[in-house]
Coordinates of C-alpha atoms in Angstrom, one line a residue:
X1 CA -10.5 -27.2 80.4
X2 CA -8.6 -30.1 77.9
X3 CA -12.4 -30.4 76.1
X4 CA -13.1 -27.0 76.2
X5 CA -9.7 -26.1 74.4
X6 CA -10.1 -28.4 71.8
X7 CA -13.5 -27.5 70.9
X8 CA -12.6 -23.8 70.4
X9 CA -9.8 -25.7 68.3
X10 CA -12.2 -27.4 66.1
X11 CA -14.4 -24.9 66.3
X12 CA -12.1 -22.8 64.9
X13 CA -10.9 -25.2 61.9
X14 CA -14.4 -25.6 60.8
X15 CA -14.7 -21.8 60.5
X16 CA -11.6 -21.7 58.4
X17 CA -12.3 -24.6 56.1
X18 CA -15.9 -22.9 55.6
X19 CA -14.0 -19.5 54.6
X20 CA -11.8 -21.3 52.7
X21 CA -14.7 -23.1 51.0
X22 CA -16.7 -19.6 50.2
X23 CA -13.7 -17.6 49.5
X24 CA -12.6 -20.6 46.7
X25 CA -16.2 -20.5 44.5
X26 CA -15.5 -19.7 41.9
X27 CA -16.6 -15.5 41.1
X28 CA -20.2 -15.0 40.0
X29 CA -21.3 -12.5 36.6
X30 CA -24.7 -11.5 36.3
X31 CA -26.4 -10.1 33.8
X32 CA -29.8 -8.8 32.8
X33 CA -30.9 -8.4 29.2
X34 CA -34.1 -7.2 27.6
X35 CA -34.9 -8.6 24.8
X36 CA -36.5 -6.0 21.9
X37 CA -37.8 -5.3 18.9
X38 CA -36.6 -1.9 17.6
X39 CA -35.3 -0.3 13.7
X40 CA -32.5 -1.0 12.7
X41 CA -31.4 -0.5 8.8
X42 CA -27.4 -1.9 8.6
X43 CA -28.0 -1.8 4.4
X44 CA -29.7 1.2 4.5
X45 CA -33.0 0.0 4.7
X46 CA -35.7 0.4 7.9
X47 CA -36.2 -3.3 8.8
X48 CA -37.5 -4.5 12.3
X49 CA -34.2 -5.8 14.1
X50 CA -33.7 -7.9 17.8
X51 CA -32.1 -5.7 20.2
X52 CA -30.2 -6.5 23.0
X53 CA -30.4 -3.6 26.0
X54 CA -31.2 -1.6 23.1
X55 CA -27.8 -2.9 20.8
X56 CA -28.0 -4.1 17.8
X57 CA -25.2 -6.4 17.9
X58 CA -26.1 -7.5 21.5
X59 CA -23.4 -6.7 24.1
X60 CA -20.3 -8.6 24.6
X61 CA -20.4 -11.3 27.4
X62 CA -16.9 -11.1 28.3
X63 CA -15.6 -13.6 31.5
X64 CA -12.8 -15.8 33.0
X65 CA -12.8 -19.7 33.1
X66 CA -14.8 -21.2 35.2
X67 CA -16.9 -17.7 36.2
X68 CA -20.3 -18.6 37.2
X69 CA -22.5 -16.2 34.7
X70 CA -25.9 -15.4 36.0
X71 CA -28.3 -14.2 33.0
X72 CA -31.8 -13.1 33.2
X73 CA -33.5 -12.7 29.6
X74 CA -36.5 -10.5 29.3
X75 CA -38.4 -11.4 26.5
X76 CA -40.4 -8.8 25.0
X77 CA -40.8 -10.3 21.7
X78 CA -44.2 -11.5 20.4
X79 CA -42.7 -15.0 20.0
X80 CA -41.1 -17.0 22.1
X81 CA -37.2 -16.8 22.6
X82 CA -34.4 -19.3 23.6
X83 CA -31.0 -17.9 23.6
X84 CA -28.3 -20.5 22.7
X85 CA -24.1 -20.1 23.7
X86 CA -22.4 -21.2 20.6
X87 CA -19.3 -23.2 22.2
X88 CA -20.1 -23.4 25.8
X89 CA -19.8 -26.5 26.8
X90 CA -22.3 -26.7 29.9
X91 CA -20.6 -29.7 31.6
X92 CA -23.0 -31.5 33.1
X93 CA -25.5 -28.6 32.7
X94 CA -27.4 -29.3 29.2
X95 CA -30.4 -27.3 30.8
X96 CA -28.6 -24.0 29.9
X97 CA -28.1 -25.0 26.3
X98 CA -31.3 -23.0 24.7
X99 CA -32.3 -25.0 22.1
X100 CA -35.9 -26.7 21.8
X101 CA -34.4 -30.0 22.4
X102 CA -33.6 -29.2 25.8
X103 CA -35.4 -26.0 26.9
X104 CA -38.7 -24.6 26.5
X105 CA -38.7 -21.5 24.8
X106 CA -39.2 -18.3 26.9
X107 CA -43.2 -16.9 26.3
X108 CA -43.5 -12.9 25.1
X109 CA -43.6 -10.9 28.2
X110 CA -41.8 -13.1 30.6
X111 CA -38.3 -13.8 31.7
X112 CA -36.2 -17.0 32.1
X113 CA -32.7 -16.8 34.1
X114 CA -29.9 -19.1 32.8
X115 CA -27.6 -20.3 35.1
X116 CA -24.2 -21.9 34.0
X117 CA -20.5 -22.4 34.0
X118 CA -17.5 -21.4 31.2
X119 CA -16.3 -24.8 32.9
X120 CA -12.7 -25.3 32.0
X121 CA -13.0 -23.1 28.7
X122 CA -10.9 -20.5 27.1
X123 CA -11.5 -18.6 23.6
X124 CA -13.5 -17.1 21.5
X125 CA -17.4 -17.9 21.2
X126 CA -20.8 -16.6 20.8
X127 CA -24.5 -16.0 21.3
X128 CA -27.4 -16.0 19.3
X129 CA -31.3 -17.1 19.5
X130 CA -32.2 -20.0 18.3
X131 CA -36.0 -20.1 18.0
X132 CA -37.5 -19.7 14.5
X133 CA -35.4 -16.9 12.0
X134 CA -34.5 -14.7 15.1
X135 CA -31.3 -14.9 14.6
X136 CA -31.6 -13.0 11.1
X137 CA -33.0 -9.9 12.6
X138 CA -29.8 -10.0 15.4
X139 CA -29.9 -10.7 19.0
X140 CA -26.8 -11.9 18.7
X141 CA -22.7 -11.2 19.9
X142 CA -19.6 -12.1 21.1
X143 CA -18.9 -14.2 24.1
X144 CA -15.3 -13.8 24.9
X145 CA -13.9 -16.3 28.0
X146 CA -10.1 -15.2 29.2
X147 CA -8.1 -17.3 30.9
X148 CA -6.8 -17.3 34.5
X149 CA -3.9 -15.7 35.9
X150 CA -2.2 -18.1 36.9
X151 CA -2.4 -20.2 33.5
X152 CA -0.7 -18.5 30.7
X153 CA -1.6 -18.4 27.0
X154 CA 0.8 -18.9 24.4
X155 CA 1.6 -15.6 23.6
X156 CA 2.5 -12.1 25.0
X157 CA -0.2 -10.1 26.3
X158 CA -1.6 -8.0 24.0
X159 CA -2.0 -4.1 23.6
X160 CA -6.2 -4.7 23.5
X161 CA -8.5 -7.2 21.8
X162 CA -11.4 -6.6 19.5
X163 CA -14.3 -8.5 19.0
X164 CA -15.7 -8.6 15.6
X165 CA -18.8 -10.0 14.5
X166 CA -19.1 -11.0 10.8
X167 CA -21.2 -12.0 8.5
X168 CA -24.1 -11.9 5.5
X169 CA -27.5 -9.8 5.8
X170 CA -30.8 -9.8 4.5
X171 CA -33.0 -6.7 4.5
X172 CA -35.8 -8.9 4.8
X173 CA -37.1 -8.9 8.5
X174 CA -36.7 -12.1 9.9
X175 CA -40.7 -12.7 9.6
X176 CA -40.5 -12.6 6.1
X177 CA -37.4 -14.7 5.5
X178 CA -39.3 -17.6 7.8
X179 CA -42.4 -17.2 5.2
X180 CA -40.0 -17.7 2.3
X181 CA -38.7 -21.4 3.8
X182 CA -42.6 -21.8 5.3
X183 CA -43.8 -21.5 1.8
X184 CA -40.8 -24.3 0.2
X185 CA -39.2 -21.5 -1.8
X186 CA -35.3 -21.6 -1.3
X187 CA -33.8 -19.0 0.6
X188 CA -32.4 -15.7 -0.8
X189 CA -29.1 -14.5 -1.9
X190 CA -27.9 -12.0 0.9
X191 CA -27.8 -8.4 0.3
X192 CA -24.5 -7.5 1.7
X193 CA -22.1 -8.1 4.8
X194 CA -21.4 -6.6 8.1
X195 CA -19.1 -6.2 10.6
X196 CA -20.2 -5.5 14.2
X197 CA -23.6 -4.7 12.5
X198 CA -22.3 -2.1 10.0
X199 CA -21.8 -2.1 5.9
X200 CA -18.3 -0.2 6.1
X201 CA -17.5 2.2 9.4
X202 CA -16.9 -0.2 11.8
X203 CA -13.4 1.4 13.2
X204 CA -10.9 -0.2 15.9
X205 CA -7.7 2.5 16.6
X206 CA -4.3 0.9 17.7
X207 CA -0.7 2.2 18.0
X208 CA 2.1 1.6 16.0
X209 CA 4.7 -0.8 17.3
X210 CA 1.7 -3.0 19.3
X211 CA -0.1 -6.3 18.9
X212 CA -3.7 -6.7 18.9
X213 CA -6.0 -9.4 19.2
X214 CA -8.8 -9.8 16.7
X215 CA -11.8 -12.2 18.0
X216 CA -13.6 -12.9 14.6
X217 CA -16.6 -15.0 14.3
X218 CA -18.9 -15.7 11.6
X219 CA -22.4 -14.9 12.7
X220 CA -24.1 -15.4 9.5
X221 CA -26.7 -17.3 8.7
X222 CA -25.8 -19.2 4.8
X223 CA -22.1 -17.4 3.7
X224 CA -18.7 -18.3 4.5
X225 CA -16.5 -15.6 4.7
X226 CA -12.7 -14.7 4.4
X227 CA -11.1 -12.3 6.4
X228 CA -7.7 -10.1 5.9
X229 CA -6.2 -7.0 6.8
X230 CA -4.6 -4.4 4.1
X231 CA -1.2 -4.3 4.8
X232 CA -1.2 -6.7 7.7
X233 CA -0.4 -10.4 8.1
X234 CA -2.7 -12.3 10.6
X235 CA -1.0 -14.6 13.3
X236 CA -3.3 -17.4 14.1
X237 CA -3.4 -18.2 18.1
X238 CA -6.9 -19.8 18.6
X239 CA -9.9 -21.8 17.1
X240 CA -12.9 -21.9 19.1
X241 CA -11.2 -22.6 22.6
X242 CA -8.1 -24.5 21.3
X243 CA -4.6 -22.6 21.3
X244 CA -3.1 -23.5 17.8
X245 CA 0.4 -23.1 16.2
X246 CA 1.2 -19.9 15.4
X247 CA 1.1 -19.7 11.7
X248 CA 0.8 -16.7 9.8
X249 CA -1.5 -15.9 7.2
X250 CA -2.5 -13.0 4.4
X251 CA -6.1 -13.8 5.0
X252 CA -8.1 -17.1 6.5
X253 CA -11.5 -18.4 5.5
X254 CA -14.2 -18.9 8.8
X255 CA -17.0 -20.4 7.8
X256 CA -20.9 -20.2 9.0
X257 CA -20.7 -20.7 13.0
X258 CA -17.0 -20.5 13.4
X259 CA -14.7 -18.6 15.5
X260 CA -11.3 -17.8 15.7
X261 CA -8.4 -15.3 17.1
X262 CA -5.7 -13.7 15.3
X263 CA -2.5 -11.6 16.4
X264 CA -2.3 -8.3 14.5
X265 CA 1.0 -6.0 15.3
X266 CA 0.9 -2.8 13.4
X267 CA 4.1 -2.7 12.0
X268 CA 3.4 -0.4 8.8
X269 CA 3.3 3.5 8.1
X270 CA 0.8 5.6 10.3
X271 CA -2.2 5.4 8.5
X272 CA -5.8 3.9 8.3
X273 CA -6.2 0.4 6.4
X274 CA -8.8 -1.8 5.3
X275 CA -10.0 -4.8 7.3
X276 CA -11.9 -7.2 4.8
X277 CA -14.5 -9.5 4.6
X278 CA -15.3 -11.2 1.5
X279 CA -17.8 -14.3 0.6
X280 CA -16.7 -17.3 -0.5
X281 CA -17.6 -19.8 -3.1
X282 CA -20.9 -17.4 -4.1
X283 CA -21.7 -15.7 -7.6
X284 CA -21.3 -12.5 -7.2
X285 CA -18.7 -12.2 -4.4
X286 CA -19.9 -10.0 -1.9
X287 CA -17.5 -7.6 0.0
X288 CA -17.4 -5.4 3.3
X289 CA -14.9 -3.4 5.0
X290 CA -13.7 -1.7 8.3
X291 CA -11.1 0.5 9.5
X292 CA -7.8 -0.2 11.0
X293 CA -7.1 3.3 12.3
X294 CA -3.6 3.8 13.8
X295 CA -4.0 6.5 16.7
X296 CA -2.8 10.0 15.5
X297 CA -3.2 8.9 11.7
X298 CA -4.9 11.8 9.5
X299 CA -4.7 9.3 6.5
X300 CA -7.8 7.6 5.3
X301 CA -7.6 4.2 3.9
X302 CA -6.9 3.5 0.5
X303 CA -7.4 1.0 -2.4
X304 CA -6.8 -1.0 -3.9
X305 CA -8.0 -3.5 -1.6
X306 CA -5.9 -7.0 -0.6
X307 CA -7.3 -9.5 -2.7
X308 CA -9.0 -12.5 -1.5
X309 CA -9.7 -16.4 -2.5
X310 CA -13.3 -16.6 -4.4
X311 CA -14.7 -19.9 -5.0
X312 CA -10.9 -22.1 -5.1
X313 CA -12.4 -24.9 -2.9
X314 CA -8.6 -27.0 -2.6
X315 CA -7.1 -23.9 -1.6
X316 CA -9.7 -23.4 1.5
X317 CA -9.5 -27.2 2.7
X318 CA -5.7 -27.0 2.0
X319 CA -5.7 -23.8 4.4
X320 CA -7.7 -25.9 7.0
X321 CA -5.2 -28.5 7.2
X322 CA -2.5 -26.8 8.2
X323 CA -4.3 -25.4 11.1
X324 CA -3.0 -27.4 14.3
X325 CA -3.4 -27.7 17.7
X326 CA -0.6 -26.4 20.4
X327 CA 0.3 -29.9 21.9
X328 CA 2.8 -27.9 24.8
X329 CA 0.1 -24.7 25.5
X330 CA -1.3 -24.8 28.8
X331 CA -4.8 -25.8 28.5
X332 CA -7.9 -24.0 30.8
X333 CA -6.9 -26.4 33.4
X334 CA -3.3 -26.4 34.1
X335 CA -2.2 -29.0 32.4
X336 CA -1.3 -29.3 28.4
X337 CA -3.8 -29.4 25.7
X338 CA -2.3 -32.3 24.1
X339 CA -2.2 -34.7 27.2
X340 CA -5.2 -36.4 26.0
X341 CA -3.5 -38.7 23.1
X342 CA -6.9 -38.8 21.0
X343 CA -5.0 -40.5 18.6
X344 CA -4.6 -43.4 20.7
X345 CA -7.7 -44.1 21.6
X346 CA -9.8 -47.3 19.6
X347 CA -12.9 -45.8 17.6
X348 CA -15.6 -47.7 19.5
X349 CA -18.4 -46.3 16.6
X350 CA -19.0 -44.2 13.1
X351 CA -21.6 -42.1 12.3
X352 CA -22.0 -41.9 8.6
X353 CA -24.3 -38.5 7.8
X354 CA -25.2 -37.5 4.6
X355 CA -26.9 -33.9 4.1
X356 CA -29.4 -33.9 1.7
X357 CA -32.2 -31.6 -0.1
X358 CA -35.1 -32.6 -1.4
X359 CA -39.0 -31.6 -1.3
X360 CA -41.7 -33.2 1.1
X361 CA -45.1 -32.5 0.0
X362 CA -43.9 -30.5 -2.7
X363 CA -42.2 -28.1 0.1
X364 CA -38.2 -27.6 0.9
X365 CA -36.7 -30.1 2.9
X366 CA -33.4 -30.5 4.3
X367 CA -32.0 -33.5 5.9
X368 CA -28.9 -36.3 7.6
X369 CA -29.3 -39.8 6.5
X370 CA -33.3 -39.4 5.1
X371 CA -34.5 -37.9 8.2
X372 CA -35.4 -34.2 8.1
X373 CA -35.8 -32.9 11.7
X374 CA -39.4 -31.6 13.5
X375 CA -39.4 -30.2 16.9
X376 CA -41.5 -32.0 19.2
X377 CA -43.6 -29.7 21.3
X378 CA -41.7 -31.5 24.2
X379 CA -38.3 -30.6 24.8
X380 CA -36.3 -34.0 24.5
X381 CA -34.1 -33.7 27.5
X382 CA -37.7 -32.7 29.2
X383 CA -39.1 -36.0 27.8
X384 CA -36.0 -38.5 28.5
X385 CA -35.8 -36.9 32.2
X386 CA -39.6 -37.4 33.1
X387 CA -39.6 -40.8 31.5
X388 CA -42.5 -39.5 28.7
X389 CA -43.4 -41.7 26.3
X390 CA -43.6 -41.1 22.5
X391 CA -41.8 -37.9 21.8
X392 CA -38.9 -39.4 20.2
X393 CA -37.6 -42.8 18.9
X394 CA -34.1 -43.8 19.0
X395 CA -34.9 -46.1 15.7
X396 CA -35.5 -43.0 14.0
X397 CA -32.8 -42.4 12.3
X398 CA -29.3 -44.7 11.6
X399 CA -26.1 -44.5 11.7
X400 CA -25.2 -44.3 8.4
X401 CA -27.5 -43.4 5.1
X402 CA -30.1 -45.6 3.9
X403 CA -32.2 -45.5 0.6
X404 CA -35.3 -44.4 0.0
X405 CA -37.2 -41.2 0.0
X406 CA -36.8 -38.9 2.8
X407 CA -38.9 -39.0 5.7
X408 CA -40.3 -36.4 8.4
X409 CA -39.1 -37.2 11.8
X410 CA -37.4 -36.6 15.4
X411 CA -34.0 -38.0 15.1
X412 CA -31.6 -38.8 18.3
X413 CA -29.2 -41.1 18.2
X414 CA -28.4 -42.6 21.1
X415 CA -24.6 -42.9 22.8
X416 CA -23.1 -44.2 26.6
X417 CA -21.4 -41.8 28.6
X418 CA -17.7 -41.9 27.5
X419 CA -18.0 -43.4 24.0
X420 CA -15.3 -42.5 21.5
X421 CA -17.1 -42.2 18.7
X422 CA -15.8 -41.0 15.0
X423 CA -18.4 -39.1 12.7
X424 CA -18.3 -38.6 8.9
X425 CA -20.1 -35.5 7.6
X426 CA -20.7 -36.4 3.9
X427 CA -21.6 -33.7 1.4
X428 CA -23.0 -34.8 -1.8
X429 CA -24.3 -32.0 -2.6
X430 CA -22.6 -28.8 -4.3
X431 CA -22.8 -26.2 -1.8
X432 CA -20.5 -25.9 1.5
X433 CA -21.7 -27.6 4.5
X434 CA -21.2 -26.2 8.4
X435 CA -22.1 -28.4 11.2
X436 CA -21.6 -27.3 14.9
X437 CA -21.9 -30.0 17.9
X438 CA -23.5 -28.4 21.0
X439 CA -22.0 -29.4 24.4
X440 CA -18.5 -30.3 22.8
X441 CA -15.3 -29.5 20.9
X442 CA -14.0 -32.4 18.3
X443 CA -11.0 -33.3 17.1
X444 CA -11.3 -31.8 13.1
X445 CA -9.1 -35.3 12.3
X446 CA -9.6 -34.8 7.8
X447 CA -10.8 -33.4 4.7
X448 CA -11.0 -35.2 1.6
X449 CA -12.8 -34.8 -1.7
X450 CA -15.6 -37.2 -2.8
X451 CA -16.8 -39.9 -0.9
X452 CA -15.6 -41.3 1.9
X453 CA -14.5 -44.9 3.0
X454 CA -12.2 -46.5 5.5
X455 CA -9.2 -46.5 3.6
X456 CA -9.4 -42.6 3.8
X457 CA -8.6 -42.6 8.2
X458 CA -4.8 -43.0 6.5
X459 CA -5.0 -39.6 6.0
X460 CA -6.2 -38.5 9.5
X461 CA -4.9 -36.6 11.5
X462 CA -3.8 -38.0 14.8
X463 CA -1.3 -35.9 16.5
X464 CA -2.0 -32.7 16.7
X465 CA -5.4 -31.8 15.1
X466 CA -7.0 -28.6 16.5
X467 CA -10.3 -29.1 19.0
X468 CA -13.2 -26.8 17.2
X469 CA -17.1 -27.1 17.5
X470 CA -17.8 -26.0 14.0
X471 CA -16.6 -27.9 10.8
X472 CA -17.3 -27.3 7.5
X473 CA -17.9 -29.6 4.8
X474 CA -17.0 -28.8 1.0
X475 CA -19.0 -29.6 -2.0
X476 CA -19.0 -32.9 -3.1
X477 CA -16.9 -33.3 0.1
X478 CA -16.3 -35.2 3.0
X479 CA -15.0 -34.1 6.8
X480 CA -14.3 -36.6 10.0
X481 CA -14.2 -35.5 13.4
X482 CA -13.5 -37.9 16.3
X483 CA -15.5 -37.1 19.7
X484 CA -15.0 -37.9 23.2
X485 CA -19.0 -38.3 24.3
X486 CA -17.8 -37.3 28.0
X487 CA -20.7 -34.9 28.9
X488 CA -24.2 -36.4 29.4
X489 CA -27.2 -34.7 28.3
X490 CA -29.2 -34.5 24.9
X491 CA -27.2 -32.5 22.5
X492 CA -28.1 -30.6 19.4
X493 CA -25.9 -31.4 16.2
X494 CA -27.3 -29.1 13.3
X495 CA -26.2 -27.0 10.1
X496 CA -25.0 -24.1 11.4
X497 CA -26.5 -22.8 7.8
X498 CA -29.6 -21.3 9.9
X499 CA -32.3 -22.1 6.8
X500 CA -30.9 -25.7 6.4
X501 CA -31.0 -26.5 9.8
X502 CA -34.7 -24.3 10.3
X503 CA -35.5 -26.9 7.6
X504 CA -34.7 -30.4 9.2
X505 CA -30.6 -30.6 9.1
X506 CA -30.0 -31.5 12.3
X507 CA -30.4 -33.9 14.9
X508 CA -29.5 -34.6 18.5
X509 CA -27.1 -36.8 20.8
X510 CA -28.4 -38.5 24.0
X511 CA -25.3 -39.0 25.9
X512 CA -26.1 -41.2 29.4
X513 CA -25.3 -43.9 31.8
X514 CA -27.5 -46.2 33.9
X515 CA -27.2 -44.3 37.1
X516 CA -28.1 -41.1 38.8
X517 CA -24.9 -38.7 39.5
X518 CA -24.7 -35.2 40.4
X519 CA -21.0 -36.1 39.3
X520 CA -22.2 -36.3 35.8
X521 CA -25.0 -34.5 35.3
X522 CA -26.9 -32.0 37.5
X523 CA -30.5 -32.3 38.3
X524 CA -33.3 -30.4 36.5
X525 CA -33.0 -26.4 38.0
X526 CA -35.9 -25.2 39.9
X527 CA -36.4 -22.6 37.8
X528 CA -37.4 -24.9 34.5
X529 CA -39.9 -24.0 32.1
X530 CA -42.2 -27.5 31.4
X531 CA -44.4 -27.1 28.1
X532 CA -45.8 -29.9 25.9
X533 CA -46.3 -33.8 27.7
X534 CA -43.8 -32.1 30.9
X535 CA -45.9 -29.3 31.9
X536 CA -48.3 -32.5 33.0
X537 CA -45.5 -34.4 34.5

């Protein structure tokens, strides 16, 4: 009787921790998107756009941390398609990234289902494809991750949030734009902006007397952009998954690939007002608007409009300085962002890399430290995980710029799990700079002007510097990050300037150990595509 008791005891505990265990996943989002061709004509112009369930922007992804999100992506392209997460981390999960380095692209007519995790994230991010010029013809949106209930953000709830999408556009189709760099001719001027695909009627109603949040990313391919609101001063809460202080602006630059989230209470007289989006440091300055519409207004907007920096490069990396992280906000874990004293830490390696142009047989070229990127027909990540030889060399490319004439090639540079590692994005050149960092944020520690030395970490930042996974670089500029390499995989670190990096600026990170961990890195998914040397592995 004794045994029998205690096994309907155990029996029972097991059943509970079991429940326990299912009820505690974490919830699952799944998605199917079909991936089009269709007309689209934002400037007024029939061109052939990428459609997204038949949107042009692509739907929002919208989720909570740590939400498993289940995707299935129907290509129906003639060209292959990856789709990559601009911001997600993937801990552990570099197979989800979508980029050639680490996937195979999806073929036309067939479907490819990513699997991942907004692991410990919160903010504001986005999606876009990443094969060839796609990503000028759309397929892209915004990618919005909430936090959970029981871990507050630094601010009151607010009345609704809007996502906005912003940035230049081409009425060339994408195919044509690719031809232009395939040829070596430099990439064109853009024809105008857009917000949430449209020249000037995008439209988002609020009432008077309530905050709103504004989601704003630059999904442009070449322009930085500055954003304001007639009437309205924009409280600053969040960069790309960091809470900041709250400081208030008349308008803020975001530059190609960046994201960021604003508090907006409408506090003036019942009308409609212009929201703005203006280029920066371009001849002409290009300008778009949309409509803040106050709910039961009969007033249309009117000018003049709030004017905007144009090309005052000091007053844009003055601006970025003063952004700063929330050291006491509650972080997507519950804990506080500014537990990990980055400052602290010793600088165990620097990564000097210079952008460059120049012309390889007579042809456009764009390059870091004399190396301008190819794609290997085998995915990196494919390669390092079946042990393949000859698809990349770690000698490729160094860690800091070397003379002589720019060379063709597949750069990595190779890092252990865990390295803190600072790297220098030096601009010699007289055009802004953006460079994004896949499977990470960075500590954005200083701008300077010029070059850069070691005398110049005097002027870091090391208390409270916002986490981003976009920087940009100014003309004849430098910009330092510091990285914690604490995610294993092969990263992609490119020019979010979409021609520069189609054009060799970028590069990737192999981050690894010396031993096999599901604790560190998952195993390659079932599911995998294998194309080049893997699909014989």
């Amino acid at each position: 009787m004794g045994l029998a008791i205690f096994l309907h005891f155990f029996l029972g505990i097991l059943a509970l921790s079991s429940v326990s265990r299912v009820t505690a996943e974490d919830p699952y989002r799944f998605f199917t998107w079909e991936v089009t061709y269709g007309k689209i004509s934002p400037l007024g112009v029939n061109q052939q756009g990428i459609l997204i369930n038949g949107q042009f922007p692509g739907p929002n992804l919208d989720c909570v941390t740590n939400d498993n999100i289940i995707i299935n992506v129907i290509n129906k392209l003639d060209e292959p398609l990856l789709i990559t997460w601009n911001g997600i981390k993937q801990r552990k999960n570099p197979w989800q990234d979508g980029v050639l380095g680490t996937n195979c692209p999806i073929p036309p007519n067939s479907n490819w289902t990513y699997k991942m995790q907004a692991k410990d994230q919160i903010g504001t991010f986005t999606y876009f494809p990443s094969t060839l010029m796609h990503r000028a013809a759309g397929g892209f949106g915004g990618f919005n991750v909430a936090s959970r209930s029981l871990i507050p953000v630094p601010y009151a709830t607010p009345a609704e949030e809007f996502t906005l999408l912003v940035g230049d556009w081409f009425k060339s189709d994408h195919k044509e734009l690719q031809q232009t760099l395939d040829s070596g001719n430099p990439f064109p001027f853009p024809d105008g902006i857009l917000i949430n695909g449209l020249p000037q009627s995008a439209s988002f109603t609020g009432e008077k007397g309530r905050t709103y949040l504004f989601r704003v990313s630059n999904v442009g391919l070449t322009t930085s952009i500055n954003f304001r609101i007639q009437g309205h001063t924009l409280t600053l809460v969040e960069v790309e998954g960091s809470h900041t202080m709250q400081e208030v602006y008349e308008s803020l630059d975001i530059h190609v690939g960046q994201s960021l989230s604003v508090l907006v209470t409408l506090n003036g007289s019942p009308m409609d007002y212009f929201i703005v989006a203006s280029t920066r440091f371009t001849k002409p300055i290009l300008n778009t608007t949309a409509i803040l519409h106050y709910a039961g207004s009969n007033t249309p907007a009117t000018g003049p409009l709030p004017i905007g920096p144009t090309y005052q490069i000091h007053w844009s990396m003055k601006q970025a300085r003063t952004i700063r992280w929330n050291l006491t906000a509650s972080a997507a874990r519950p804990n506080p962002q500014g537990s990990f004293h980055y400052g602290t830490i010793p600088i165990g390696r620097t990564l000097l890399l210079a952008n460059s142009a120049t012309k390889i047989n007579e042809k456009l070229r764009y390059a870091a430290n004399g190396v301008s990127y190819i794609n290997p027909s085998t995915p990196l990540l494919l390669a390092d995980y079946f042990n393949i030889p000859g698809v990349f060399d770690l000698n490729t490319i160094k860690d800091t710029p070397t003379p002589g004439p720019t060379i063709l090639g597949t750069s990595v540079i190779n890092t252990s799990l865990h390295d803190f590692v600072e790297i220098i994005f030096q601009n010699n050149e007289t055009t802004i700079q953006s460079w994004h960092l896949d499977g990470y944020d960075f500590w954005t520690v200083g701008f300077g002007s010029l070059q850069w030395n070691p005398s110049m970490r005097k002027r870091y930042n090391l208390a409270d510097a916002p986490t981003r996974y976009t920087i940009q670089v100014y003309p004849n500029s430098w910009s330092a990050i510091l990285v914690s390499f604490d995610n294993k995989g092969m990263w992609n670190l490119r020019s979010a300037i979409w021609p520069r990096q189609y054009l060799g600026q970028q590069l990737y990170v192999r981050v690894s150990d010396t031993e096999h961990n599901l604790y560190t890195e998952y195993d390659i998914p079932p599911n995998a595509l294998l194309c080049g040397k893997a699909a014989h592995s």
